XYZ file of C-alpha atoms in Angstrom:
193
model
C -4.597 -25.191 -1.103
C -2.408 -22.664 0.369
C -4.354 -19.557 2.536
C -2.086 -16.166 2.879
C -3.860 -14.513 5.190
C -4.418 -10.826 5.955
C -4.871 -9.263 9.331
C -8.085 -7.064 9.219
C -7.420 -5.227 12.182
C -6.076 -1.765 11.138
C -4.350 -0.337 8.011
C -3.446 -0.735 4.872
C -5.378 -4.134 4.552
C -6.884 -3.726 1.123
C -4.063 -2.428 0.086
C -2.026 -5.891 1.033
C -4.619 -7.917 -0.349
C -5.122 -6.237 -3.447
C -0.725 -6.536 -3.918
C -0.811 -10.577 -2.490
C -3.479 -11.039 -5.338
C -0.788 -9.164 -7.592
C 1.948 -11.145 -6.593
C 0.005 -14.801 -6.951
C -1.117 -13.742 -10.419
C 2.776 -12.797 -10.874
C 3.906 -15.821 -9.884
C 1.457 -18.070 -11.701
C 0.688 -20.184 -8.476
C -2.868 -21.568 -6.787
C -3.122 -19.615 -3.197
C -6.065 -18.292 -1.672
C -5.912 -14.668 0.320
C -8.361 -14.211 2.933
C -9.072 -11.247 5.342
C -8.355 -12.357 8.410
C -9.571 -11.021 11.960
C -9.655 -14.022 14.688
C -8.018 -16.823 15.966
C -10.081 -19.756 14.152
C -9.709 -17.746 10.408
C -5.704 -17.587 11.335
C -5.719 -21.456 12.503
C -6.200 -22.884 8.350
C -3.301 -20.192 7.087
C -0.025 -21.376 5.743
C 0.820 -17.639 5.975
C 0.092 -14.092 7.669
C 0.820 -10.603 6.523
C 0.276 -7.958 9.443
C 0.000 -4.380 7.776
C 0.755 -1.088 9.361
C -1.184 0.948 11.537
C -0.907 1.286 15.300
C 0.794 -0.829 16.635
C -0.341 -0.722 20.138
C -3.879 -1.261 19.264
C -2.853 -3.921 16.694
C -1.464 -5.765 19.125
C -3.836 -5.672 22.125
C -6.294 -6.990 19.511
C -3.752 -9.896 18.565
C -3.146 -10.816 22.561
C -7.030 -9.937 23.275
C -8.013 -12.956 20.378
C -5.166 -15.490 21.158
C -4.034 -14.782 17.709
C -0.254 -14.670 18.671
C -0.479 -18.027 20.543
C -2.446 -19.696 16.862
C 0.309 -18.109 14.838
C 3.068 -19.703 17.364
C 1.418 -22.924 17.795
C 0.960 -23.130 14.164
C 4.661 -22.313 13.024
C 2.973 -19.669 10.498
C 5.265 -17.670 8.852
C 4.369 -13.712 8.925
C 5.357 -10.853 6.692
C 5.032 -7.626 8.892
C 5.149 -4.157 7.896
C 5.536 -1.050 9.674
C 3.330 -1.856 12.655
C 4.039 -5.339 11.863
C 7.858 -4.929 12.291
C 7.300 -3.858 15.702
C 4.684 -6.192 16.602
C 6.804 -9.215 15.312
C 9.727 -8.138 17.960
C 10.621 -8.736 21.303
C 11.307 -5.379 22.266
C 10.579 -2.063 21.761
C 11.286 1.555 23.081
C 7.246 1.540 24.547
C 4.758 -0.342 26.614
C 2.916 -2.521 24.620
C 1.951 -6.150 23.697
C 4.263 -7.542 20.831
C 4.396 -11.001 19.404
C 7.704 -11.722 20.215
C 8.198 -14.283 16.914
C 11.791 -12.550 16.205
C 14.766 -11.676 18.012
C 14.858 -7.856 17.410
C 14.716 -4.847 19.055
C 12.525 -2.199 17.353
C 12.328 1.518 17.492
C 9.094 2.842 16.650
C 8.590 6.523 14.432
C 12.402 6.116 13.937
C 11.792 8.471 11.015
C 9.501 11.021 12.593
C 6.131 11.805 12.728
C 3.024 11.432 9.853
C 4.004 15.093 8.376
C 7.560 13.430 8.360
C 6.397 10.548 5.973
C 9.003 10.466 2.653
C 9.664 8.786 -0.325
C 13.159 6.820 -1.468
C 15.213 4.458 -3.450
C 16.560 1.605 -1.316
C 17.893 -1.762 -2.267
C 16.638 -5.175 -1.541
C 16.845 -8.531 -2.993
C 19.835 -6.579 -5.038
C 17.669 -4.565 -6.573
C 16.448 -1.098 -7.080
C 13.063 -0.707 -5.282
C 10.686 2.182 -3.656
C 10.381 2.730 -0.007
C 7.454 4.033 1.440
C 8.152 5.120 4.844
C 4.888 6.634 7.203
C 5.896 6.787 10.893
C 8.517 4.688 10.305
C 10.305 2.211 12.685
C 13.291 0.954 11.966
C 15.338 -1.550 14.091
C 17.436 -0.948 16.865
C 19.098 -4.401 17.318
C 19.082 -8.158 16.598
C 20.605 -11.371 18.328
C 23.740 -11.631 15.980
C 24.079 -15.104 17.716
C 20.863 -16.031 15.472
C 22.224 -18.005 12.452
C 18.678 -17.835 10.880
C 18.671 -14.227 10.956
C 19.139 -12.048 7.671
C 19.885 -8.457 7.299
C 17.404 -8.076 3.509
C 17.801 -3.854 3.377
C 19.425 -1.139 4.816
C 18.817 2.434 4.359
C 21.365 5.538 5.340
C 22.930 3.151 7.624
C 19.773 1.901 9.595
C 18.217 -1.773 9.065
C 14.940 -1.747 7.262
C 13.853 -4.936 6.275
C 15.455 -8.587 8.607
C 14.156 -12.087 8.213
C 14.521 -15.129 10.543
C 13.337 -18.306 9.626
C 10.599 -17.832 7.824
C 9.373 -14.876 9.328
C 10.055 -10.748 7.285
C 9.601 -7.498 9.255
C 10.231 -4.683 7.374
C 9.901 -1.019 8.422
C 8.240 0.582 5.100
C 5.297 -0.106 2.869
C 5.273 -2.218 0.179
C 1.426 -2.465 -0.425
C 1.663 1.358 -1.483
C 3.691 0.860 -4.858
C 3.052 -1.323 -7.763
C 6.055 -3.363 -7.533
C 5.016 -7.120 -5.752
C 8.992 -7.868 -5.827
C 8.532 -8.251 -2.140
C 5.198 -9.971 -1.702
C 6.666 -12.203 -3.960
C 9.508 -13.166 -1.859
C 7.187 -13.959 1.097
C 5.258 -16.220 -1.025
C 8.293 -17.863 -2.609
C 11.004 -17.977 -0.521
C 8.931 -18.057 2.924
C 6.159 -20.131 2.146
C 8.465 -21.940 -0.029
C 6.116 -22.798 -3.042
């Protein structure tokens, strides 16, 4: 059986869960989601999802647990959001551990502070969807000499959501609407089922 798993580490984890659980039930398909929080849980996924949070402390825990070197080892695909679109970069405008799985440059808070969070229409997969944006990064640049790299959304100008390979960073919050559009794509078109 398929395993999505959910890094339990910090943020909006129940929140993820509750929207993969959505998104299966959408989609009509047999997966298990699990909470994730070590190394060994991560080894038996076919997926990860890495919410937002902090992203420093995030990923000290990831490098602190070897869960970066399962995930790479293991070719598992991983949806990141917020925090996770940082995390899943190589570089970043601070000093911290990132995973390194994508060839992007991040910025982090890109759209301010938590009193700046906001609200807005943006379009991905071609259509109309809400973006939930707390402390938002955004990114700063990708390796355009990366065929498997794919520009999914853009918002006034800046790139919110990339993909390469199988792997989706995305600088909002999905897990705080009630649309699963993109959970679904992860589970679909990543994890091709």
């Amino acid at each position: 059986m398929v395993k999505i798993g959910i890094l339990n580490l910090q943020g909006a984890v129940s929140e993820h869960y509750d929207m993969t659980k959505k998104a299966i039930g959408k989609l009509g398909v047999d997966i298990e989601v699990k909470s994730v929080k070590y190394a060994e849980d991560i080894e038996t996924c076919d997926g990860i999802i890495i919410s937002g949070g902090e992203s420093t402390v995030i990923g000290k825990l990831i490098h602190e647990r070897g869960i970066d070197k399962v995930i790479k080892q293991n070719n598992i695909p991983v949806f990141g959001t917020c925090a996770g679109m940082v995390l899943l970069g190589k570089k970043t405008d601070f000093d911290q551990p990132l995973m390194g799985l994508m060839d992007i440059s991040v910025k982090r808070n890109r759209y301010g502070s938590q009193k700046n969070s906001f609200e807005a229409p943006i379009e991905i997969f071609g259509q109309e969807y809400l973006g939930v944006f707390i402390r938002a990064p955004s990114l700063e640049s990708y390796d355009r000499t990366k065929k498997d790299i794919k520009i999914l959304s853009k918002f006034d100008g800046e790139i919110i959501a990339i993909q390469q390979g199988r792997n989706i960073a995305i600088s909002f919050h999905p897990e705080l609407t009630d649309d699963t559009l993109i959970h679904e794509y992860f589970i679909k078109e990543v994890l091709a089922i």
